[in-house]
mmCIF file of C-alpha atoms in Angstrom:
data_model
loop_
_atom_site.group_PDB
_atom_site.id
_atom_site.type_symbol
_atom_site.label_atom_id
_atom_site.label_comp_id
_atom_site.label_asym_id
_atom_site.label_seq_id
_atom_site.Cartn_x
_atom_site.Cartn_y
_atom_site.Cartn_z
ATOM 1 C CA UNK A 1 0.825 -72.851 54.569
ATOM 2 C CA UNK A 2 2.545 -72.469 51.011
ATOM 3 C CA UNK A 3 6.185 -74.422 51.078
ATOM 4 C CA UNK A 4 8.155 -72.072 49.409
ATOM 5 C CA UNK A 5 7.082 -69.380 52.798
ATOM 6 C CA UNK A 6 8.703 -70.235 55.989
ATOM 7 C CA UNK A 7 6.474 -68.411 58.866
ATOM 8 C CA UNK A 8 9.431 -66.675 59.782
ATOM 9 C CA UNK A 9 9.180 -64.429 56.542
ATOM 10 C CA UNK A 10 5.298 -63.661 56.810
ATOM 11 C CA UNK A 11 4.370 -60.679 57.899
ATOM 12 C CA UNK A 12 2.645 -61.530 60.977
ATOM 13 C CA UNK A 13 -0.273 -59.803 62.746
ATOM 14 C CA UNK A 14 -1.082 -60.465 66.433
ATOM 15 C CA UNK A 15 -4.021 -59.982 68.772
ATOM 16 C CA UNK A 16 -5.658 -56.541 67.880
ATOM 17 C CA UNK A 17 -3.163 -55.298 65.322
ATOM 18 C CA UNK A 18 -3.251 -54.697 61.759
ATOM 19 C CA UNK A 19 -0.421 -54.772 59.043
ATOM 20 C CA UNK A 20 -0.205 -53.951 55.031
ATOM 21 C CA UNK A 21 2.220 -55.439 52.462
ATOM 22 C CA UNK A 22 2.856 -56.086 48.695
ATOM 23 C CA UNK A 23 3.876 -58.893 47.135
ATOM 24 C CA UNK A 24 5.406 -61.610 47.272
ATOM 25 C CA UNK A 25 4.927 -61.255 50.893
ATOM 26 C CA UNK A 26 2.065 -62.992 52.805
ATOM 27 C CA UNK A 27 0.063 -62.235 55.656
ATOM 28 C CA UNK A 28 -0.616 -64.362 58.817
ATOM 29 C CA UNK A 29 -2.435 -64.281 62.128
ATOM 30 C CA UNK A 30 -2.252 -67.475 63.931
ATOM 31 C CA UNK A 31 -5.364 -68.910 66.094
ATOM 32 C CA UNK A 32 -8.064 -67.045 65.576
ATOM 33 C CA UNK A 33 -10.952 -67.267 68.153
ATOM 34 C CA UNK A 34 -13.823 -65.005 68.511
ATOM 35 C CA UNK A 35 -11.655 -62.472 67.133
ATOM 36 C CA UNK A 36 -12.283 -61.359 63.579
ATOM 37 C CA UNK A 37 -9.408 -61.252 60.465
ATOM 38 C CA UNK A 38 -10.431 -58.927 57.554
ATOM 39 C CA UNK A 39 -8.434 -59.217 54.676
ATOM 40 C CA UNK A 40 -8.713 -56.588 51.707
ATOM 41 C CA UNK A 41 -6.821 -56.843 48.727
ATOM 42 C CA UNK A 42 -6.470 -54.925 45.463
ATOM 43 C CA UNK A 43 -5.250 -57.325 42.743
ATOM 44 C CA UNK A 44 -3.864 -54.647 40.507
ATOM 45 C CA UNK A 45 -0.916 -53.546 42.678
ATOM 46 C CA UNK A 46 -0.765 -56.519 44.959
ATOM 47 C CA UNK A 47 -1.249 -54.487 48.331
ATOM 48 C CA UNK A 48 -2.774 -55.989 50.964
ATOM 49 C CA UNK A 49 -3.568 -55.917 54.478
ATOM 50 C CA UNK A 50 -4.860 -57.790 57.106
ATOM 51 C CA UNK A 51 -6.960 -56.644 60.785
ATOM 52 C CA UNK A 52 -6.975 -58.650 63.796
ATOM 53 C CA UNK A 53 -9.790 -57.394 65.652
ATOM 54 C CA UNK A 54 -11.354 -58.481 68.891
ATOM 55 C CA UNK A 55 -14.187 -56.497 69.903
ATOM 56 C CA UNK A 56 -17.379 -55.052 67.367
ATOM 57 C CA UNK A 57 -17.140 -51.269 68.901
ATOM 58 C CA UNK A 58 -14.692 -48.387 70.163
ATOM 59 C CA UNK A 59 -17.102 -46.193 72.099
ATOM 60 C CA UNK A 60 -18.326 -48.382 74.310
ATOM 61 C CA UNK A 61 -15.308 -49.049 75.570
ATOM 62 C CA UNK A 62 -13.457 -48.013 78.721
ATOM 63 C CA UNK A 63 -9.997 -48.025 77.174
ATOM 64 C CA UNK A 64 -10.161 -47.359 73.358
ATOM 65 C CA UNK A 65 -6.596 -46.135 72.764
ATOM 66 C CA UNK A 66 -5.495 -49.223 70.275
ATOM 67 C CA UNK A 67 -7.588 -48.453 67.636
ATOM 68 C CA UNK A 68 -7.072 -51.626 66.006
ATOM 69 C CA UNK A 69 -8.552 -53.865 68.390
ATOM 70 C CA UNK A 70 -11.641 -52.759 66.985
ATOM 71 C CA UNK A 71 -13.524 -53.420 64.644
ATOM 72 C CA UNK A 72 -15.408 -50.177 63.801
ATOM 73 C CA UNK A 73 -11.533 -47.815 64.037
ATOM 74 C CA UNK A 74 -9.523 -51.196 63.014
ATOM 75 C CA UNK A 75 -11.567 -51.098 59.681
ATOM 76 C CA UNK A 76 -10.213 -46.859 59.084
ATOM 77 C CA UNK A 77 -6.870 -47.828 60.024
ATOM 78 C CA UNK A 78 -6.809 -50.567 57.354
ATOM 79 C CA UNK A 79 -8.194 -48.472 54.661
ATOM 80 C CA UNK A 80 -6.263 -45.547 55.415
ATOM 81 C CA UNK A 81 -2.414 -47.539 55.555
ATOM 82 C CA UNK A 82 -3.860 -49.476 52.740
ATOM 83 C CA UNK A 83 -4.287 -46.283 50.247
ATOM 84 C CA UNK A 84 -1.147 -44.947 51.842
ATOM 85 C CA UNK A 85 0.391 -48.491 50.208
ATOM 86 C CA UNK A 86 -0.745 -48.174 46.944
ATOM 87 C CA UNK A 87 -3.737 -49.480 46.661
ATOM 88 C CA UNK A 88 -7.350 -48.486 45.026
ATOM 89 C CA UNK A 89 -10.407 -48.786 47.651
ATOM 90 C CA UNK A 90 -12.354 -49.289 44.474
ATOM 91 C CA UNK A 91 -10.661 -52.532 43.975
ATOM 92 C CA UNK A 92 -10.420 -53.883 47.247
ATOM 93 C CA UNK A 93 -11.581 -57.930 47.970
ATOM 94 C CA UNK A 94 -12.662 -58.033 51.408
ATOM 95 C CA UNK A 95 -12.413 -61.285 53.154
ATOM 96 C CA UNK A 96 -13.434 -62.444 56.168
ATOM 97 C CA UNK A 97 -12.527 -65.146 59.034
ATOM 98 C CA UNK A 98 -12.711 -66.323 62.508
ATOM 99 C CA UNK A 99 -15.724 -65.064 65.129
ATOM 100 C CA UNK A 100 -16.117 -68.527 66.430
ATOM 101 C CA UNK A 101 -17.730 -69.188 70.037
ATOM 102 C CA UNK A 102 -14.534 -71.167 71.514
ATOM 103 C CA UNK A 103 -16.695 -72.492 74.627
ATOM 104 C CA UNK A 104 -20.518 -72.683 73.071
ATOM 105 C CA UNK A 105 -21.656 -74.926 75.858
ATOM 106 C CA UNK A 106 -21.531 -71.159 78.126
ATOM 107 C CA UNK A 107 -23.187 -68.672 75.629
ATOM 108 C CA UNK A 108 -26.745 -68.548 77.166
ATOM 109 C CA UNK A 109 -24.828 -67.354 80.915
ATOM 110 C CA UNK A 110 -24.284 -63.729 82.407
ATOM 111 C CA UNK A 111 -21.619 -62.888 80.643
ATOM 112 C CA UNK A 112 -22.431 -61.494 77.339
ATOM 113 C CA UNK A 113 -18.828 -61.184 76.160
ATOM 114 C CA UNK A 114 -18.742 -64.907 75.343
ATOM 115 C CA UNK A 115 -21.107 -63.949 72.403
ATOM 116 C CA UNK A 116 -18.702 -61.977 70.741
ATOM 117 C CA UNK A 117 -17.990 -64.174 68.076
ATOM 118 C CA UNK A 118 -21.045 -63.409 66.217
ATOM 119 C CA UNK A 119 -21.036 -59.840 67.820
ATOM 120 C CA UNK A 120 -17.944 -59.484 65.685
ATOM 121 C CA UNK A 121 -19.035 -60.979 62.522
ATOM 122 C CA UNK A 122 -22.119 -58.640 62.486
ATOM 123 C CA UNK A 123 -20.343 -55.473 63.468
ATOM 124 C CA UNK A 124 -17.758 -56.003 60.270
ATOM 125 C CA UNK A 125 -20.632 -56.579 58.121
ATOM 126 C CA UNK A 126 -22.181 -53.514 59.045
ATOM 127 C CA UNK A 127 -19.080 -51.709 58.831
ATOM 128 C CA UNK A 128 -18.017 -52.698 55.362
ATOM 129 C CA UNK A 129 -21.364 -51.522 54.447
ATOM 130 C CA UNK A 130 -20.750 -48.559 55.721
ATOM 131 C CA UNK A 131 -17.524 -47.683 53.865
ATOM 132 C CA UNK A 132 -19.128 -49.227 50.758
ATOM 133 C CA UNK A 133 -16.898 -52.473 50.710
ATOM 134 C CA UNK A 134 -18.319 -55.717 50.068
ATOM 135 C CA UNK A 135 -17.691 -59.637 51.202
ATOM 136 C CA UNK A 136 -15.882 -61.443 48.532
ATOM 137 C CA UNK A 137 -15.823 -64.572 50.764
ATOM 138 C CA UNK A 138 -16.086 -65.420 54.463
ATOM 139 C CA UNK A 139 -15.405 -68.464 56.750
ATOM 140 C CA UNK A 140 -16.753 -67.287 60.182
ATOM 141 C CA UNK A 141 -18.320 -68.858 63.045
ATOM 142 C CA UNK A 142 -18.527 -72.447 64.365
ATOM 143 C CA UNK A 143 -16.511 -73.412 67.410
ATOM 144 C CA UNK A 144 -12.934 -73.853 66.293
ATOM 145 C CA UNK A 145 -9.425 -71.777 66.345
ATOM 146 C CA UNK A 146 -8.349 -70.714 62.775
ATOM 147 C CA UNK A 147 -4.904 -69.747 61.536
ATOM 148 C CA UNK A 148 -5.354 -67.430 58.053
ATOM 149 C CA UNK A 149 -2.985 -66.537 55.652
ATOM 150 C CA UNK A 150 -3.182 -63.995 52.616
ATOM 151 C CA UNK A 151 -0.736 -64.358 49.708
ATOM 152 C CA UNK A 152 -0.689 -61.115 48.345
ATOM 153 C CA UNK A 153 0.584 -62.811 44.722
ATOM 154 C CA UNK A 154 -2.922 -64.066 44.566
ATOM 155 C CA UNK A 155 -5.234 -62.392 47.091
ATOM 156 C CA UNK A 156 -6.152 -66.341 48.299
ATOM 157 C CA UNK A 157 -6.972 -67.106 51.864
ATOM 158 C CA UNK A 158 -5.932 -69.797 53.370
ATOM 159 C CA UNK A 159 -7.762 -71.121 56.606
ATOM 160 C CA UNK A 160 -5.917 -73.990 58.871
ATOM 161 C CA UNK A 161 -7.792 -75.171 61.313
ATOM 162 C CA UNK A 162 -6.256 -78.308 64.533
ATOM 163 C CA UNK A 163 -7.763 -81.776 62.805
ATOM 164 C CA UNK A 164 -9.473 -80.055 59.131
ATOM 165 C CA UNK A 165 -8.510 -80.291 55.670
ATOM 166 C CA UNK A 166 -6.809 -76.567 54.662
ATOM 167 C CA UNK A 167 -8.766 -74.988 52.938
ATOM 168 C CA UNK A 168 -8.736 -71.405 50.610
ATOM 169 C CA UNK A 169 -11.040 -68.874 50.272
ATOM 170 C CA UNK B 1 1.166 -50.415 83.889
ATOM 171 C CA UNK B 2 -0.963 -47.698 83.736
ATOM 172 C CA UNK B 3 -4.538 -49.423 84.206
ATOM 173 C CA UNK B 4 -5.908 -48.422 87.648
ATOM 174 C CA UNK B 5 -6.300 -52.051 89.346
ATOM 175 C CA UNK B 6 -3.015 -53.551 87.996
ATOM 176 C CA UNK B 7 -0.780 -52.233 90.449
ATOM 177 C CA UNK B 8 1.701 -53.467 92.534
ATOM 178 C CA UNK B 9 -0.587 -53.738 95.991
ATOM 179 C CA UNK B 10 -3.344 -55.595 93.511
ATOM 180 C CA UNK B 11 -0.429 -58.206 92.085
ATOM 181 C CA UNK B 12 0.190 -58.940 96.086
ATOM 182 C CA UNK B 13 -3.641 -59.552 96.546
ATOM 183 C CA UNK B 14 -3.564 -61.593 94.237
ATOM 184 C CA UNK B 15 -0.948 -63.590 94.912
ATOM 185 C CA UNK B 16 -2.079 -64.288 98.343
ATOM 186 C CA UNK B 17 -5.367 -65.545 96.442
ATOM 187 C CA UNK B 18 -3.447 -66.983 93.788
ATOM 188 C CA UNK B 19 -1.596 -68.978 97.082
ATOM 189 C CA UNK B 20 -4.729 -70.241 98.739
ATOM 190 C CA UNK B 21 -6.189 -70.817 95.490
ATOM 191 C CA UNK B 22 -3.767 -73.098 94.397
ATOM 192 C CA UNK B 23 -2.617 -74.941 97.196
ATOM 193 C CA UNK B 24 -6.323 -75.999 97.405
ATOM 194 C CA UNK B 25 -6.585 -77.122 93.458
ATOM 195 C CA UNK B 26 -3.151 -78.838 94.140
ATOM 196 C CA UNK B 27 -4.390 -80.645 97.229
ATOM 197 C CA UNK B 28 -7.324 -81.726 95.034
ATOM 198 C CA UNK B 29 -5.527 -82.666 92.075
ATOM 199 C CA UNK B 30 -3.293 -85.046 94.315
ATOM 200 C CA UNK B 31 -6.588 -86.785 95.252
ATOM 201 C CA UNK B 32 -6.942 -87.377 91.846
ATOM 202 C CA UNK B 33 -3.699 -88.434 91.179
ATOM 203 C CA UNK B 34 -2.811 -90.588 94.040
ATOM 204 C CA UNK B 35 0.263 -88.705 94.595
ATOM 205 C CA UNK B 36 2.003 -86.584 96.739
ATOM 206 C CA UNK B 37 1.967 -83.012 94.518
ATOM 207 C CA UNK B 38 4.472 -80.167 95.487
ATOM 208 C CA UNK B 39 3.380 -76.957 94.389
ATOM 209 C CA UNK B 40 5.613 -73.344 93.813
ATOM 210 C CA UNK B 41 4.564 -70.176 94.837
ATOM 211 C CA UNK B 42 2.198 -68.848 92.089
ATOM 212 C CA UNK B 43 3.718 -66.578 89.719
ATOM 213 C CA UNK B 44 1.127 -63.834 89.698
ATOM 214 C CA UNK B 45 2.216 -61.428 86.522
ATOM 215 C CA UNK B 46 0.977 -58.225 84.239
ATOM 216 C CA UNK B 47 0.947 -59.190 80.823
ATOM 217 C CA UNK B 48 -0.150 -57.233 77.365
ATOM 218 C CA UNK B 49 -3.064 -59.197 75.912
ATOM 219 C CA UNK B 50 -1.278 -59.820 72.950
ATOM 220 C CA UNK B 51 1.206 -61.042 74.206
ATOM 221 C CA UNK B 52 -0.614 -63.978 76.218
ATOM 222 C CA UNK B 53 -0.550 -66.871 74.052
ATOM 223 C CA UNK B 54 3.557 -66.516 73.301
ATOM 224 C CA UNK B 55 3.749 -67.743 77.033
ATOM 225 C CA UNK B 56 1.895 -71.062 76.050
ATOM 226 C CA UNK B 57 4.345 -71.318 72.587
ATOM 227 C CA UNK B 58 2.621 -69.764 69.851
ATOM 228 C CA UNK B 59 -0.871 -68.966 68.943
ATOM 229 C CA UNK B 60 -0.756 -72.187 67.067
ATOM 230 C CA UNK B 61 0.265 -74.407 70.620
ATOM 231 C CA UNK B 62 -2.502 -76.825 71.382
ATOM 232 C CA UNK B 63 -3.381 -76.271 75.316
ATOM 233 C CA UNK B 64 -6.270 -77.617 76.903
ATOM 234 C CA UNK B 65 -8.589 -75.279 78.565
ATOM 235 C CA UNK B 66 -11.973 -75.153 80.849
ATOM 236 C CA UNK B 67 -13.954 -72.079 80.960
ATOM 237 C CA UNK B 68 -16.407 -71.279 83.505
ATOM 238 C CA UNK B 69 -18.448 -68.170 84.234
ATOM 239 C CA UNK B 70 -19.135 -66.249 87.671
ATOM 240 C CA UNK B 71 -22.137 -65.199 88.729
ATOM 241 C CA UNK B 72 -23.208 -64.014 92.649
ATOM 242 C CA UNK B 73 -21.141 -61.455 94.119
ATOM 243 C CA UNK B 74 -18.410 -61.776 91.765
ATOM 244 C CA UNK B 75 -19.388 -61.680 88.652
ATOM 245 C CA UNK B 76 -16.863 -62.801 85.057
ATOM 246 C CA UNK B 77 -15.075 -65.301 84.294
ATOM 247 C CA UNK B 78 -11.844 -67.930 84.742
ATOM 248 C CA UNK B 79 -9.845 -70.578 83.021
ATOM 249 C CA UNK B 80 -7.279 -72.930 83.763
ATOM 250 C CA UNK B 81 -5.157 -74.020 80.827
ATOM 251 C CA UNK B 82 -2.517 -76.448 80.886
ATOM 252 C CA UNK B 83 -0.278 -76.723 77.347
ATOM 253 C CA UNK B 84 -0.310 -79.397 75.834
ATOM 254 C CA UNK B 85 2.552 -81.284 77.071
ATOM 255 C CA UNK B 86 1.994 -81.272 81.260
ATOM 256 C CA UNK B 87 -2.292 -82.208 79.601
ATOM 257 C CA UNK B 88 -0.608 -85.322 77.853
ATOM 258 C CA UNK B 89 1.540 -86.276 81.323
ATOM 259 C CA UNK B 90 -1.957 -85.798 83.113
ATOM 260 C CA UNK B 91 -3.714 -88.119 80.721
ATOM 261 C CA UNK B 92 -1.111 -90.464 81.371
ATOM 262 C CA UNK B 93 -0.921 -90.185 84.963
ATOM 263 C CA UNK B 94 -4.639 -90.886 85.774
ATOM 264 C CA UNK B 95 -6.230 -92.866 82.617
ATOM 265 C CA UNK B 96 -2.979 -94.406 81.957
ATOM 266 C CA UNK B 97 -3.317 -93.558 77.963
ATOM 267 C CA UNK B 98 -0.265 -91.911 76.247
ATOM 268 C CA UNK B 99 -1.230 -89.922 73.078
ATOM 269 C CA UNK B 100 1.381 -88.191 70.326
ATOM 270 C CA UNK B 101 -0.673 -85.134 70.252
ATOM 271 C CA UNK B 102 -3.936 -83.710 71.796
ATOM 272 C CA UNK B 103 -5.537 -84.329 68.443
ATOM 273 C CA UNK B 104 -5.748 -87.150 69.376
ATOM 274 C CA UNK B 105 -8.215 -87.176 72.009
ATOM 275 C CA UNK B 106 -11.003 -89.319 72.188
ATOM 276 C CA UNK B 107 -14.595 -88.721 74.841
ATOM 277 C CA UNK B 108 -12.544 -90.556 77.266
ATOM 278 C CA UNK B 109 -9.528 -88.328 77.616
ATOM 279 C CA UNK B 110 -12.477 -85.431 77.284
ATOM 280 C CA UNK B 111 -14.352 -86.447 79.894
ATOM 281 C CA UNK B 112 -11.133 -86.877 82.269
ATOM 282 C CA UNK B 113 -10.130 -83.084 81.281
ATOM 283 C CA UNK B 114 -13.522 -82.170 81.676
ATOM 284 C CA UNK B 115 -13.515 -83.252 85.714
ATOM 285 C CA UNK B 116 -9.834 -82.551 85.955
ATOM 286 C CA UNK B 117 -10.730 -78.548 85.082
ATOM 287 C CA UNK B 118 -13.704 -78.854 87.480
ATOM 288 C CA UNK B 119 -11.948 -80.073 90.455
ATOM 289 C CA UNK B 120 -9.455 -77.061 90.423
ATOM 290 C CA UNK B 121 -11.340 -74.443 89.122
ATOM 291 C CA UNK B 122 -13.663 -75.059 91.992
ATOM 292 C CA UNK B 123 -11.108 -75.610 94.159
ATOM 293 C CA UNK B 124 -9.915 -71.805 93.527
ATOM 294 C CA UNK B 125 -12.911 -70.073 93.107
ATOM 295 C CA UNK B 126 -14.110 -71.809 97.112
ATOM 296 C CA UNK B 127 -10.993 -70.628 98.454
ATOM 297 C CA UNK B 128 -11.235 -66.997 96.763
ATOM 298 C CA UNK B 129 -14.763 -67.467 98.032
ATOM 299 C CA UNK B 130 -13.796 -68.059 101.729
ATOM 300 C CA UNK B 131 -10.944 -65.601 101.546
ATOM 301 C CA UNK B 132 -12.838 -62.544 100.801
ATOM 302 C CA UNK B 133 -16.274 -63.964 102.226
ATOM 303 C CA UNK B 134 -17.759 -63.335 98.991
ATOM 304 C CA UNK B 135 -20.504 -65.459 97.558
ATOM 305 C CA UNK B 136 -19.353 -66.580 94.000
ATOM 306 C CA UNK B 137 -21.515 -69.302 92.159
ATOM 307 C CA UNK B 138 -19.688 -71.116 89.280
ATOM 308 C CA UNK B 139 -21.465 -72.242 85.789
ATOM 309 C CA UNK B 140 -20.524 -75.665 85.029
ATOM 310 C CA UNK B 141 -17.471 -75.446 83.217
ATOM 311 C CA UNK B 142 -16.838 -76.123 79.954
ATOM 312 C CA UNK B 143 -13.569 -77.476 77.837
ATOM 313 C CA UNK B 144 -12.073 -76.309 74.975
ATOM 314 C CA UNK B 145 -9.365 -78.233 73.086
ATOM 315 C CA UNK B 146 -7.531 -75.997 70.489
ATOM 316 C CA UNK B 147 -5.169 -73.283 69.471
ATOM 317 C CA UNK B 148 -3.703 -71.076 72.439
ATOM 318 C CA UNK B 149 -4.293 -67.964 70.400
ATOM 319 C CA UNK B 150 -8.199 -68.970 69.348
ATOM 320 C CA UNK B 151 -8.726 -70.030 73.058
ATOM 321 C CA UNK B 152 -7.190 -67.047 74.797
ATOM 322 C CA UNK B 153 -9.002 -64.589 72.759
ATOM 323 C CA UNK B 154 -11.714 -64.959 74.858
ATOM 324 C CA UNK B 155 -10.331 -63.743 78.332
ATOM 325 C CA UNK B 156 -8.438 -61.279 76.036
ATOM 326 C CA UNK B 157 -11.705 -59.838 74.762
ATOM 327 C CA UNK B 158 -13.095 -59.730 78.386
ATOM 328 C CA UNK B 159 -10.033 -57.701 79.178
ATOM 329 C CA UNK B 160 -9.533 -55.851 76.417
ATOM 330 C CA UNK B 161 -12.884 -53.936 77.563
ATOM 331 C CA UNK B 162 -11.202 -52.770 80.763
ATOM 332 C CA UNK B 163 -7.354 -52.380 78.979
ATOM 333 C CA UNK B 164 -4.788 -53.981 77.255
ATOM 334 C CA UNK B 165 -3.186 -55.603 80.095
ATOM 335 C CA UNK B 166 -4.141 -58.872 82.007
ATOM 336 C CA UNK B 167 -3.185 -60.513 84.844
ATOM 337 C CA UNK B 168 -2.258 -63.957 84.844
ATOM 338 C CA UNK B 169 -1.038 -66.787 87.121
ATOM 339 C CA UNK B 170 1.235 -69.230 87.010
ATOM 340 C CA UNK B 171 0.996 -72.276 89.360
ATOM 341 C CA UNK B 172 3.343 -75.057 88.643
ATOM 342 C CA UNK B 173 2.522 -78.704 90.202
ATOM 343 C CA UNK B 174 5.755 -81.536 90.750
ATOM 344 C CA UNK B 175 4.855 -84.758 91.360
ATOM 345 C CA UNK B 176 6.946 -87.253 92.103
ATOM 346 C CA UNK B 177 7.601 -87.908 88.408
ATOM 347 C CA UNK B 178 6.827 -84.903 86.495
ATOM 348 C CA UNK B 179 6.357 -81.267 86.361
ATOM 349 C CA UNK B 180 2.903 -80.185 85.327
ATOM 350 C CA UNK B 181 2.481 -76.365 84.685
ATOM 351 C CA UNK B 182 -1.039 -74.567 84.441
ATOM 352 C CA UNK B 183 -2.410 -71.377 84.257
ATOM 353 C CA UNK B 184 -5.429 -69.505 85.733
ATOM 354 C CA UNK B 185 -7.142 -66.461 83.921
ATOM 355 C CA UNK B 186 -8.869 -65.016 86.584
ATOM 356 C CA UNK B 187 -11.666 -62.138 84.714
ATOM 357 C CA UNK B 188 -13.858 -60.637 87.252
ATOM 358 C CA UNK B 189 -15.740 -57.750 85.528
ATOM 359 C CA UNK B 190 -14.800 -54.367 87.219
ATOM 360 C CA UNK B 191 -17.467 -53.703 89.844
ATOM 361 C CA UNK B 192 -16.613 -57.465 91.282
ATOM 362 C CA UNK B 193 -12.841 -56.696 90.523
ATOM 363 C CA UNK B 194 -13.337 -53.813 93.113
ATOM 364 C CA UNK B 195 -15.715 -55.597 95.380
ATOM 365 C CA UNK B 196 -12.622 -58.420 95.628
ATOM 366 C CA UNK B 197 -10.352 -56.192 96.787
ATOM 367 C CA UNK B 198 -12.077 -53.959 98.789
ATOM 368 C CA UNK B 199 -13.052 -57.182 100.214
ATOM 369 C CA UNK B 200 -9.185 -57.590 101.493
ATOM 370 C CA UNK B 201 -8.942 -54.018 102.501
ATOM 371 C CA UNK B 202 -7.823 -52.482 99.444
ATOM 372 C CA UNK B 203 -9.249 -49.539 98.217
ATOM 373 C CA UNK B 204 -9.215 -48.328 94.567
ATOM 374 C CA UNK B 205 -8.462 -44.364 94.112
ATOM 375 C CA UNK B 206 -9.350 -43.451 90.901
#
């Protein structure tokens, strides 16, 4: 985390939420699992926003009112408060982080949801695609919690992880 | 409240689990200790999923946690997590090792968590087994050292496919020292989430 910052004055996005800003403000979710953060980012005005998602789909889904804890609807919600900011789609950097398998001892077992790490990663992938957007830089997988940060004076990511060297993407 | 099976009769199921559950995973963790444990009533409670982690400190809180998944009649999966203060007093109390942080850890304190989650997760799931006479087979369970928020994502994703609410419960362990607090996540997929308390006479009306 940047000095000058206290966490207290970042704009902070929790489980399955999304939030847009401008600078000098930054962006933080804290411990990041299997979840996925997207960050986009248009360097011209200095909006940004940042989307907490935890599962890949909406429709398959028995209770798909919070749009944002999806991937698929969490990516139009972004987009759409993100033009409503300010900012170009053309120019957007998309980053991405998190997806990890916390527990990947249990993958190969009945439950399928403890693959959603990677289920996540894919799913914004093929999204982005979608919508024309493309990975400027990604951290995702492996088996560890991340907190990310996006200063939206420089459109850098910063990735925190218990025991690791920070590191910025 | 408005998800179907998180209702007022269901938090009273599960308390009476949550009871039995517990009192069996304390009675097993005394073993283990080699000390007379006093255990609370379980606080059984309806929580949004984001909101989980804030209970544990922040997203950012290191908290110990084994995960194990159910197969059988039931059919999901549960953690126990402590935080990382009551994991540190445990370390202590049985290996006799004090660390500054859970970073820390070495494969000895690992290995202790390791058994320490298996011994009361098992201890639950036999008595929820028992109680409902439903056959439930436990994976081996696995540990997870690391951010609440990154760990508790994953019962929060198993949720979040029913809703955005989860239930969650509290047990809180004195010994004659200390208190030690943990938490259960108990995730049975719907159909076993039904079959569990149909099993007690409950009956869902959808």
């Amino acid at each position: 985390m940047s000095d000058s910052v206290s966490i207290n004055d970042m704009i902070k996005v929790g489980m399955g939420d999304f939030k847009v800003g401008k600078a000098p403000a930054q962006i933080i979710t804290l411990g990041l699992g299997s979840c996925v953060g997207i960050t986009m980012y248009d360097r011209v005005t200095k909006v940004g926003g940042m989307l907490h998602a935890m599962l890949p789909e909406s429709s398959r889904i028995l209770d798909g009112s919070n749009k944002a804890k999806f991937v698929d609807t969490g990516i139009v919600e972004l987009l759409t408060a993100l033009e409503t900011a300010g900012a170009s789609l053309n120019r957007l950097e998309v980053k991405l982080a998190g997806g990890a398998a916390m527990f990947p001892n249990i993958v190969d077992t009945a439950s399928p949801v403890l693959q959603i790490g990677a289920n996540n990663v894919k799913a914004t992938k093929q999204w982005l695609a979608k919508f024309g957007l493309r990975l400027t830089s990604e951290e995702t997988g492996e088996n560890f919690g991340r907190t990310i940060v996006l200063d939206l004076n420089t459109g850098d990511l910063e990735i925190r992880a218990i025991g690791q060297e920070v590191r910025h993407i | 409240m408005n998800n179907k099976f998180l209702n007022e009769t269901c938090i009273d199921v599960f308390k009476e689990i949550s009871n039995i559950g517990s009192s069996h995973a304390t009675s097993a963790l005394a073993k283990m200790l080699g000390d007379v444990l006093k255990m609370k009533v379980p606080n059984v409670s309806i929580i949004k999923v984001n909101e989980l982690s804030k209970l544990l400190g922040n997203e950012e809180q290191v908290v110990a946690a084994t995960l194990l998944t159910m197969d059988g009649d039931v059919k999901g999966i549960m953690m126990n997590i402590f935080n990382e203060e009551s994991t540190k007093k445990l370390i202590d109390m049985v290996i006799h090792r004090k660390l500054n942080t859970l970073g820390d850890i070495t494969e000895i304190e690992t290995s202790f968590l390791k058994e320490l989650g298996n011994i009361l997760t098992s201890a639950y799931l036999s008595a929820l087994g028992t109680l409902t006479n439903l056959k439930i087979i436990p994976s081996v369970p696995n540990l997870c050292v690391d951010m609440a928020g990154a760990i508790l994502s994953v019962p929060a994703i198993q949720y979040g496919i029913m809703s955005d609410d989860m239930m969650l419960i509290q047990t809180q362990f004195e010994s004659s020292t200390e208190v030690l607090t943990g938490y259960y996540l108990l995730v049975p997929d719907e159909p076993s989430f039904i079959k569990i308390l149909s099993s007690l006479g409950v009956s869902i009306s959808e």
